[in-house]
Structures are given as structure tokens and as C-alpha cells.
Coordinates of C-alpha atoms in Angstrom, one line a residue:
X8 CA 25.6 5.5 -30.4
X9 CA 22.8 5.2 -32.7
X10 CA 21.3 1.7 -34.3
X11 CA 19.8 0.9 -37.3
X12 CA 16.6 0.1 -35.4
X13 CA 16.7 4.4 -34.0
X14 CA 16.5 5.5 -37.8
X15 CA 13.4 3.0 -38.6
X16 CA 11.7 5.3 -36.1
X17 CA 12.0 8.3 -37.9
X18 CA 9.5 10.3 -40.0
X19 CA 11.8 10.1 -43.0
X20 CA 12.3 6.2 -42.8
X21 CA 8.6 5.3 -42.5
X22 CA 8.1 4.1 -45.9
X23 CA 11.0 2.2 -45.9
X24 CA 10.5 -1.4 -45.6
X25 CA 12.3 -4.1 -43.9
X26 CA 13.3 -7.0 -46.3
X27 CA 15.8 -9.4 -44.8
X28 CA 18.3 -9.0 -41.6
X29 CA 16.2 -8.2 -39.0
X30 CA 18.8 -10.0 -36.5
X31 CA 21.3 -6.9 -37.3
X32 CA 18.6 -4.3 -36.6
X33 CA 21.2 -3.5 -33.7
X34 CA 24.2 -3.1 -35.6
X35 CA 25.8 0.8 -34.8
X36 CA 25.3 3.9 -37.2
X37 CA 28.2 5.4 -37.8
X38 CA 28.3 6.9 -41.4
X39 CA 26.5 7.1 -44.1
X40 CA 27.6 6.3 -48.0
X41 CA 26.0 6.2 -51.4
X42 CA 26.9 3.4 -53.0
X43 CA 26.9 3.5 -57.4
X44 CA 30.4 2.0 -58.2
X45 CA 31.5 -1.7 -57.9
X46 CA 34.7 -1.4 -55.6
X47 CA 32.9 0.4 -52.7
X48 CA 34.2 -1.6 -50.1
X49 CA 37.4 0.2 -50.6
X50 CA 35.7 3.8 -49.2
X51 CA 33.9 2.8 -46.2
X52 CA 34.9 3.2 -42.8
X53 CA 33.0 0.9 -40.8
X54 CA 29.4 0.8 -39.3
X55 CA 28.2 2.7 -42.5
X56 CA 24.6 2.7 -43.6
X57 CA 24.9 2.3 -47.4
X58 CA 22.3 3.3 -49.6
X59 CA 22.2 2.0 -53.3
X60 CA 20.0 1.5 -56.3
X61 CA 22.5 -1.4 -57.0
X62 CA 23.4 0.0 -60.0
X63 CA 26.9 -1.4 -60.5
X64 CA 25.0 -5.1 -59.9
X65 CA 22.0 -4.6 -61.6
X66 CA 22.9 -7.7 -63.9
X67 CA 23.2 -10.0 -61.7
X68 CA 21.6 -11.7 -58.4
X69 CA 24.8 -13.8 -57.9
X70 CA 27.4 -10.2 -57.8
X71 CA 23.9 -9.0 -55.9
X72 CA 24.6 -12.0 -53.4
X73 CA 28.4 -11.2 -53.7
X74 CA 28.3 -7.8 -52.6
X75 CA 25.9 -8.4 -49.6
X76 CA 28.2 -11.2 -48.3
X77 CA 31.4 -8.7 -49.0
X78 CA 29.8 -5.9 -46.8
X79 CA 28.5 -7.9 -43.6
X80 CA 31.6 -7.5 -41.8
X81 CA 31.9 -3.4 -42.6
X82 CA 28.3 -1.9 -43.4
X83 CA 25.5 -1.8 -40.6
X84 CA 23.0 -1.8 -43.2
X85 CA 22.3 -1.7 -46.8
X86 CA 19.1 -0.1 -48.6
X87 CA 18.0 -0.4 -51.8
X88 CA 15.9 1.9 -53.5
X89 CA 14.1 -0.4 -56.2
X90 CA 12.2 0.6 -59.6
X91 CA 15.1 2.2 -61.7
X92 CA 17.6 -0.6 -62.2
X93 CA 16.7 -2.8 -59.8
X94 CA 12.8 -3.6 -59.8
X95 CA 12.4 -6.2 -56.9
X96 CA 15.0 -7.3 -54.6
X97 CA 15.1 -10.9 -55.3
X98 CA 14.7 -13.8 -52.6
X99 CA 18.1 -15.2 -53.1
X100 CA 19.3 -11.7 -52.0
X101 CA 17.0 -11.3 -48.9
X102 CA 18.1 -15.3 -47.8
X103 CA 22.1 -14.2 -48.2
X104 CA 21.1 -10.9 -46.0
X105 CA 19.1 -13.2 -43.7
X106 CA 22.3 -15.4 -43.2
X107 CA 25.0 -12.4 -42.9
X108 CA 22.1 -10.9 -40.1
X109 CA 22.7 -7.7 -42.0
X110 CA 19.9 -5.5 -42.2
X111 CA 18.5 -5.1 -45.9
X112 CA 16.3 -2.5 -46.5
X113 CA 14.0 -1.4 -49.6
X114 CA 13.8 2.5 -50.4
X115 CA 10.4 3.4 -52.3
X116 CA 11.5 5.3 -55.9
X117 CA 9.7 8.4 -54.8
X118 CA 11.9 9.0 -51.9
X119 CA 14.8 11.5 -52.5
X120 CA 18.1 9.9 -51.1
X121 CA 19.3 13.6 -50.0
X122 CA 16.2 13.2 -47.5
X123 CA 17.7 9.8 -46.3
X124 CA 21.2 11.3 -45.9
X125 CA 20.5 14.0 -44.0
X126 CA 18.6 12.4 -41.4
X127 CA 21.1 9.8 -40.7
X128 CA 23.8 12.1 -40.6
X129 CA 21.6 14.4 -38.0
X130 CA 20.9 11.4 -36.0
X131 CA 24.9 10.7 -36.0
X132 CA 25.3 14.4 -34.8
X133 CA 22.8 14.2 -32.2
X134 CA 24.7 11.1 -30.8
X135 CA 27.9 11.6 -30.7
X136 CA 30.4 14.5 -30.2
X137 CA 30.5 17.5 -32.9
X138 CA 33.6 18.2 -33.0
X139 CA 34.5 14.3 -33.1
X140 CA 32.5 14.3 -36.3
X141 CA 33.7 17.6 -37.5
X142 CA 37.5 16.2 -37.1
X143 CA 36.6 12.8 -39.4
X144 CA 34.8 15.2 -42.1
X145 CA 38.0 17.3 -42.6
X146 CA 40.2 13.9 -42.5
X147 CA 37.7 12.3 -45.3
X148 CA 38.7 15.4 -47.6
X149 CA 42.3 15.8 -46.9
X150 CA 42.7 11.9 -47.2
X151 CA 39.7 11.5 -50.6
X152 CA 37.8 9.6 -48.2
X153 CA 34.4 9.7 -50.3
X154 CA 33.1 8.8 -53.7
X155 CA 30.2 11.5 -53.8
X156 CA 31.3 15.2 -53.7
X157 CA 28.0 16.1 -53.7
X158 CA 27.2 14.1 -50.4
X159 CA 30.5 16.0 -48.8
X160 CA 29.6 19.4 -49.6
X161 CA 26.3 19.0 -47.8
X162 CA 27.3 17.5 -45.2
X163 CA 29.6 20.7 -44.8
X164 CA 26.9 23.1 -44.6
X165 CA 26.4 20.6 -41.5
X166 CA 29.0 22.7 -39.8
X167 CA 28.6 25.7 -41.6
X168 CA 31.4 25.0 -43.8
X169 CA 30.6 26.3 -47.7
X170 CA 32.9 24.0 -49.4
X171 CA 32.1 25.0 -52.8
X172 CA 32.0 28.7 -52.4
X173 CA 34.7 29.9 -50.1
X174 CA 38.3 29.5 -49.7
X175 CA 40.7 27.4 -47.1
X176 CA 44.1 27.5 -46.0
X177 CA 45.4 24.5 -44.3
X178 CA 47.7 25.8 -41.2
X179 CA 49.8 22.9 -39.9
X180 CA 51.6 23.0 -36.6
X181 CA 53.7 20.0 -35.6
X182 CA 56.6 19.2 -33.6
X183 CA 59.6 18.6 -36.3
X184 CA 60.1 15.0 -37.0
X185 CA 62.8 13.1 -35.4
X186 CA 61.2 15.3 -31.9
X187 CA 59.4 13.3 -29.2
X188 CA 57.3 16.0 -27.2
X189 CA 56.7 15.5 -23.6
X190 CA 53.3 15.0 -22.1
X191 CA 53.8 18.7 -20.6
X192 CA 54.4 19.8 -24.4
X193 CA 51.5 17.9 -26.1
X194 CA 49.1 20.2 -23.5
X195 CA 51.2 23.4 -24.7
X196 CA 50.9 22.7 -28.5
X197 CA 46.9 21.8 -28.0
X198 CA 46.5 25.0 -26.0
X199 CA 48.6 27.1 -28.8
X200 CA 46.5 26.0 -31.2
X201 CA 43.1 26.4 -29.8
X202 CA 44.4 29.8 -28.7
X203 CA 45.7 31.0 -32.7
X204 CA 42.2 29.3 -33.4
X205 CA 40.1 31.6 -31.3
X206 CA 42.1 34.7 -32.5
X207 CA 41.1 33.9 -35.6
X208 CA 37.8 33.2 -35.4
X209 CA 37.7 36.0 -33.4
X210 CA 39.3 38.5 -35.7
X211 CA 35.7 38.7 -38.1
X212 CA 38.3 38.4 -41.2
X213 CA 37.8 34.8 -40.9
X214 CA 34.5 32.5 -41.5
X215 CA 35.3 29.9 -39.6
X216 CA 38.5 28.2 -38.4
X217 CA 38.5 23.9 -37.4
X218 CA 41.1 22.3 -35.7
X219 CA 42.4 19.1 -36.0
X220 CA 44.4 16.5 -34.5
X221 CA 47.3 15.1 -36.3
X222 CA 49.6 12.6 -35.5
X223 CA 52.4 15.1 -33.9
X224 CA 50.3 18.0 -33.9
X225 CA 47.1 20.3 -35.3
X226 CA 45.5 21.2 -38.7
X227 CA 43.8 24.4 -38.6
X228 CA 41.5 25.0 -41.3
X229 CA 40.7 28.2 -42.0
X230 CA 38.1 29.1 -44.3
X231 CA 37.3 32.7 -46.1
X232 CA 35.3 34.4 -48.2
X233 CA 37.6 36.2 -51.0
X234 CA 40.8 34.3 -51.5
X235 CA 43.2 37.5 -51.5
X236 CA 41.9 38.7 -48.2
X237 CA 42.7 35.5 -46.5
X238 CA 46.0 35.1 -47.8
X239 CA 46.6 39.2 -46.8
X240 CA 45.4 38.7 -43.2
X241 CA 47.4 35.0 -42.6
X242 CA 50.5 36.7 -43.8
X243 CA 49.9 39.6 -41.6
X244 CA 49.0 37.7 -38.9
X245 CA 50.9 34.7 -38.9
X246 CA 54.5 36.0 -37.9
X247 CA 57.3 34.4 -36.1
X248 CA 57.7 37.5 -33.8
X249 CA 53.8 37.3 -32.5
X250 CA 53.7 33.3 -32.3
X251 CA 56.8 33.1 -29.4
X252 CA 54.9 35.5 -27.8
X253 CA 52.4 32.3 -27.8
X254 CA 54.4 29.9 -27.5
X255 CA 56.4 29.3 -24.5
X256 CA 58.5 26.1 -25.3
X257 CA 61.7 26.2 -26.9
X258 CA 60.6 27.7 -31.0
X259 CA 63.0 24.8 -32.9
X260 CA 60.5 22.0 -31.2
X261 CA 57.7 23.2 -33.7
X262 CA 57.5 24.0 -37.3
X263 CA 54.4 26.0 -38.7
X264 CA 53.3 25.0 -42.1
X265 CA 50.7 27.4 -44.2
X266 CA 49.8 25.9 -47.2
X267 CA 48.0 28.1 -50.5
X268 CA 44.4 29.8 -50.3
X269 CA 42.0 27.5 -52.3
X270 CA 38.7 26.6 -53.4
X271 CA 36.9 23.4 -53.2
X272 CA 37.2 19.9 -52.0
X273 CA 40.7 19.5 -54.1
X274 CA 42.0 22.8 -53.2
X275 CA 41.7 21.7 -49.4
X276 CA 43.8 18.8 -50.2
X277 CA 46.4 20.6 -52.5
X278 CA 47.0 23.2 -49.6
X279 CA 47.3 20.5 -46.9
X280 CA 49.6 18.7 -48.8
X281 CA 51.2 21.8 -50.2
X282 CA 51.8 22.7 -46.1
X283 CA 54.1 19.7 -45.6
X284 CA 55.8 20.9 -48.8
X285 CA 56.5 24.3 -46.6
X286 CA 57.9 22.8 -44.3
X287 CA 59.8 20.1 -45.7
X288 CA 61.9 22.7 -47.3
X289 CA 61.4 25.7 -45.6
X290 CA 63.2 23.5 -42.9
X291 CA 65.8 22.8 -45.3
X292 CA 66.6 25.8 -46.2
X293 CA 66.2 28.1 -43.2
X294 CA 66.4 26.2 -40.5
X295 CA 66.8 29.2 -38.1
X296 CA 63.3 30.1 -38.9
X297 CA 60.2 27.7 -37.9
X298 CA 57.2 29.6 -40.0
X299 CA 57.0 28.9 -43.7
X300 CA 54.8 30.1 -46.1
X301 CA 53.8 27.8 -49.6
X302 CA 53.6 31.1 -51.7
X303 CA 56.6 32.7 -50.7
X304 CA 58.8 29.5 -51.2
X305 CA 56.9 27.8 -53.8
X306 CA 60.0 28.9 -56.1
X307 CA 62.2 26.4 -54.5
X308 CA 59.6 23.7 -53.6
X309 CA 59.6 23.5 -57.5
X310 CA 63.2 23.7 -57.9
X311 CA 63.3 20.8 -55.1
X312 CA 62.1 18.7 -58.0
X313 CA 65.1 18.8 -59.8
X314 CA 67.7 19.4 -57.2
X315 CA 66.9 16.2 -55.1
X316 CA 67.1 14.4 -59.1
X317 CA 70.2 13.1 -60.3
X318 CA 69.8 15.8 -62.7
X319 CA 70.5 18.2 -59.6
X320 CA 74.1 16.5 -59.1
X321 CA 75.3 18.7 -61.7
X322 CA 74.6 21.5 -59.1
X323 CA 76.4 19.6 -56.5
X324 CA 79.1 19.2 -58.2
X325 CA 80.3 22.8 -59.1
X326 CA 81.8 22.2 -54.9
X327 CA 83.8 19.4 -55.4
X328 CA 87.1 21.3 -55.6
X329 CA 86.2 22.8 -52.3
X330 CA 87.3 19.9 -49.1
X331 CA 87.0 21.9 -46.4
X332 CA 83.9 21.8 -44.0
X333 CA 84.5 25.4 -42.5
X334 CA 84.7 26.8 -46.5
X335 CA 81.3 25.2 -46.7
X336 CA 79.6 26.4 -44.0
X337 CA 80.9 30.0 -45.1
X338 CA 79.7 29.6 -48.0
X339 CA 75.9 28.5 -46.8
X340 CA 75.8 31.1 -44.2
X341 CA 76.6 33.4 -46.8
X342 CA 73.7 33.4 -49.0
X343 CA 71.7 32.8 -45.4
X344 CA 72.7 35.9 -44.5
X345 CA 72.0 37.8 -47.7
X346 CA 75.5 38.3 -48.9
X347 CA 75.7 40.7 -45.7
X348 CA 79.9 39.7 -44.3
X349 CA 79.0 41.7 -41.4
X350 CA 76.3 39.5 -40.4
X351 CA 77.7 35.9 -42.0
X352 CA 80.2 37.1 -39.4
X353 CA 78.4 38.1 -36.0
X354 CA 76.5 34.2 -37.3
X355 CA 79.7 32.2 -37.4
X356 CA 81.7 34.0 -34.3
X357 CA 84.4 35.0 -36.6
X358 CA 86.5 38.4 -37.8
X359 CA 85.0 39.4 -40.9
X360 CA 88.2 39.3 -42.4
X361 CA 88.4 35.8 -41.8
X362 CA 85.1 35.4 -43.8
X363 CA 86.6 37.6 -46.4
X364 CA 89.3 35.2 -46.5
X365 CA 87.3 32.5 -47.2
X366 CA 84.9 33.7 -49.4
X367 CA 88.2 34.4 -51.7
X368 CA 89.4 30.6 -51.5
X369 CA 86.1 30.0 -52.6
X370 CA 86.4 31.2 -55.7
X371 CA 90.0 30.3 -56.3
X372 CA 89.1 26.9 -55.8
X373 CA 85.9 26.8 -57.9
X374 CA 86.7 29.3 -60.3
X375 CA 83.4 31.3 -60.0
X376 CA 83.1 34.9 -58.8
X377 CA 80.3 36.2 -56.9
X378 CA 80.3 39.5 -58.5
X379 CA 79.4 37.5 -61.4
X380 CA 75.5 37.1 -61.6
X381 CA 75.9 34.1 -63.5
X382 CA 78.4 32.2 -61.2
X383 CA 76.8 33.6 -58.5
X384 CA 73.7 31.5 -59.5
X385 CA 75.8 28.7 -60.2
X386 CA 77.0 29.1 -56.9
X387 CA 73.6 29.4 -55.4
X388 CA 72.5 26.5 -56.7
X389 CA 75.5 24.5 -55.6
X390 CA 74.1 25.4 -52.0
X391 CA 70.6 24.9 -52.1
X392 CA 71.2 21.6 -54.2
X393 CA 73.7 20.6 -50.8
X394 CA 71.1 21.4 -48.7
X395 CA 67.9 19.7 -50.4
X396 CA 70.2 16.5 -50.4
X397 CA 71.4 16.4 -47.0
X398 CA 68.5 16.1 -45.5

């Protein structure tokens, strides 16, 4: 892993200067962060070479003194780029850097922090494993991991990833929740996923496609150029029919999450979150299924809102006149099913008669009929309102 003491040998570092520290010169490189806000601390990672003009503690030497003492135990290094608000570094700064044996270094005014950045960050690459790196890039966006957007979307092009000109879906595939995989079934998601990765990549429809690891499963990130062709080509080719053809565990273990096509460093966020919204109540609601799109149920991830509320009780409680668990479960299969008896009944192993039957006592006991489009809705409601609150 690289050390301070690597990047004082480079081209780009030589007019850099050496104030205080020198006993930390060994201290691991592991990010790099520009510093302009008081409550930095808060956004580093750990072994990251901080760069600063120490705006936020210009004022002061003491908060100057403060902040160097505050970052020994997380930063491997700290430079200062003097002459704007900061014209010297003072020696009651360099004896507190001394003391904390963390490197303190003083950036001449002319030199360009991007030149800095990108030399550190090429020096990380060259040391440790791409794809390693690539995985904690995508995890500082999805999480807001950063303070400078600017510094994010270059260190993108890093990986060939234009973060402020194309567009990204967040694909999430996971085992469902309360599921503990095997060790035999970890190796069978990885490989899925790398293999839906390739396809993609290989497909030319798609820019570029990264993978990453997740706590019970894989975020693929897929990135495109025009935001209605990506979404086209997911939907065409993300189907439940050609994934089980990929997938040889049992379907129920996983659940596929595809969140919206968007732009920028938010709009990867909003459609990783907005993935877990899929499934969350695409599970909920069709549980015989395992692929869910945002856009198609983003309806009912809205209506979830006020249906989980106390608000959505109101639903709920249009089925209180109705006791019995079987009348329930006709009812739910029901709408499941389309409306279609023939296949409510081929679902439920019963005469279709029977489900006639029921259907019937349904409305005797609510006093709603489904020919009815507005008790129909009501009745709709009532279900997906059970549903969203028994999970």
C-alpha cells in the first residue's frame, strides 16, 4: 500500500514542502479528500491524505491546533496550500503536528489541487486492486460519502464512468431477508451476477456495467447513454422467464430489484434506494413473482405511503365484517389473479363454483359489489392496504 513518503517522490509533489511530522512520513495512503468545511472529520474514511487551504480555520491557530490534533488518529497527512487565507503555517501548528507524528505538508498557491488529486488517486490505483477501489467509489455515492462532487466525478472518469453525462440504473439482486444462503449459494449468486454483468456489457446497448458486493447480495450499476434506451433494453432484457434460465437455485431465495434510469450523482442514489422500494413492495404484493420493476409499481410504492399510515386503516377496515381466513385469501387471490375465477381457481385447488361462492359472501358481508368500479376500488384497496401491513 502506498505511504506518504511514495507521493513526496513524485513529479507533481516536488514543490511541496515538508513542515512538521516527519515521524508519520510512513503512515498509509488510502484516500484522498478536500477539506473546506469545519466538520470534516465526519466524511473521512481512514488513512486519507487531506488537502486544505484551512479555510474553515483561517481565524484561528488554536481551532488550527484543534483540527490537527482531531485528525491524527484518521488522516495520514494534511497539506496546506498557503497564500489565500492562510499565509504561513504558524509554529504552534507545525509543534502540535510534530507531536501527533502526523505529516504536515505546505502546498505552494500556484499549484492546482486537481494536479494533487489525481496523482494520489493514480498512485492508490497502481497499488491496490481496481475493482476494490471501483467497489468503495460506487459505495461513497450510494451512501453521500463525499463533500466535493466535483472531486467524485473525476475520479469517475478514473473508471470510465461519465457521472455527469450519462444515465444509471441500480440493479439489485439479493437473497430475500429473513433467508440465510449457503456457502454453495453465495458462489451461485456471485457467478449470476458476474454472468447478467457480462451480458450486458456485452450487449453494446450498455456503456459499462459495475458490480458490487452487498451485504446479502450484488449491486449492478449500469450506466447508458440516452435514458429511454436503457430503460427499453433492461425491461426487455431483464425478465423472469430468461433469469431461471440463469439461475439454478430455487427462484423464491432471490429477489431482483431495478431501480429508475437517472442522471448524476443523486440520481444514482435515488435509483438504489428507489430498488429496495421495488422490492420491498413488489414482494408484498406479488409474492409469486421475484423481478420488480420501480417504474412499473411506482403507483403503489406511493400509495404504500398512505396505506402503511394510520390514515390507511380506513382501507383496512372496509373487511372487518368478513372473519373467515379462507374468504380472505379468495379475496387476495382474486385481484392476484386479475379477476380471472378460472384461474383464482386452478391457484387455490378449488371448484370454481366454490370461488363463486365465496366471492358472493364477500359482498353480502361487506356490502360492496365488484361490478361496481367504485366498490371495486374500495375493495382493492382493502387488500393491498392488508397486504402492505402484514408484512
Amino acid at each position: 500500500m502506498a505511504k506518504v513518503s511514495d507521493l513526496l517522490r513524485l513529479p507533481a509533489f516536488r514543490g511541496l514542502h515538508v513542515l512538521a511530522g516527519e515521524n508519520g512520513l510512513q503512515r498509509k495512503v488510502e484516500h484522498v479528500t478536500v477539506m473546506e468545511v469545519p466538520d470534516i472529520k465526519q466524511w473521512l474514511k481512514g488513512n486519507d491524505f487531506l488537502i486544505t487551504s484551512f479555510y474553515s480555520v483561517r481565524k484561528s491557530e488554536e481551532n488550527q491546533c484543534r483540527l490537527i490534533e482531531d485528525l491524527a488518529d484518521t488522516c495520514c497527512c494534511v497539506a496546506v496550500k498557503t497564500g489565500q487565507y492562510v499565509n504561513v503555517v504558524s509554529e504552534q501548528v507545525k509543534e502540535t503536528a510534530d507531536r501527533c507524528s502526523l505529516p504536515l505538508l505546505e502546498i505552494p498557491f500556484q499549484t492546482p489541487y486537481i494536479d494533487l488529486l489525481m496523482n494520489v488517486m493514480n498512485l492508490i490505483f497502481e497499488e491496490e486492486n481496481t475493482s476494490s477501489i471501483l467497489e468503495k467509489y460506487v459505495k461513497d455515492i450510494i451512501y453521500e460519502n463525499y463533500t466535493d462532487e466535483i472531486l467524485m466525478v473525476e475520479r469517475g472518469r478514473l473508471f470510465g464512468i461519465e457521472v455527469d453525462e450519462d444515465c444509471f440504473s441500480a440493479v439489485n439482486i439479493c437473497f430475500r431477508k429473513k433467508y440465510i444462503p449457503s456457502e454453495h449459494e453465495r458462489k451461485a449468486i456471485r457467478f449470476l451476477c458476474q454472468t447478467v454483468q457480462r451480458c450486458l456489457i456485452d450487449s453494446g446497448s450498455i456503456h459499462s456495467c459495475s458490480m458490487i458486493r452487498l451485504e446479502k447480495g450484488f449491486l449492478l450499476l449500469v450506466e447508458g447513454k440516452e435514458e429511454e434506451s436503457l430503460e427499453h433494453y433492461l425491461e426487455h432484457y431483464l425478465n423472469e422467464e430468461y433469469l431461471k434460465k440463469l439461475w439454478k437455485v430455487e427462484d423464491k431465495k432471490i429477489v431482483w430489484g431495478i431501480g429508475p434510469v437517472k442522471k448524476g450523482l443523486k440520481g444514482i442514489r435515488d435509483s438504489y434506494s428507489l430498488s429496495f422500494k421495488a422490492m420491498n413492495v413488489g414482494n408484498t404484493l406479488y409474492r409469486n413473482q421475484f423481478l420488480y420493476f420501480y417504474k412499473k409499481l411506482e403507483p403503489f410504492c406511493e400509495l404504500e405511503k398512505v396505506l402503511v399510515s394510520l390514515a390507511g386503516h380506513v382501507f383496512i377496515d372496509v373487511l372487518s365484517p368478513v372473519k373467515n381466513q379462507e374468504l380472505l385469501d379468495t379475496l387476495v387471490m382474486y385481484y392476484e389473479c386479475g379477476a380471472n375465477m378460472e384461474r383464482v381457481s386452478e391457484r387455490m385447488y378449488t371448484h370454481k363454483n366454490t370461488v363463486k361462492y365465496r366471492l358472493n359472501r364477500l359482498q353480502e358481508l361487506t356490502g360492496l359489489d365488484f361490478k361496481n368500479p367504485d366498490d371495486n376500488f374500495r375493495l382493492y384497496l382493502a387488500v393491498l392496504a392488508m397486504k402492505m401491513n402484514s408484512k
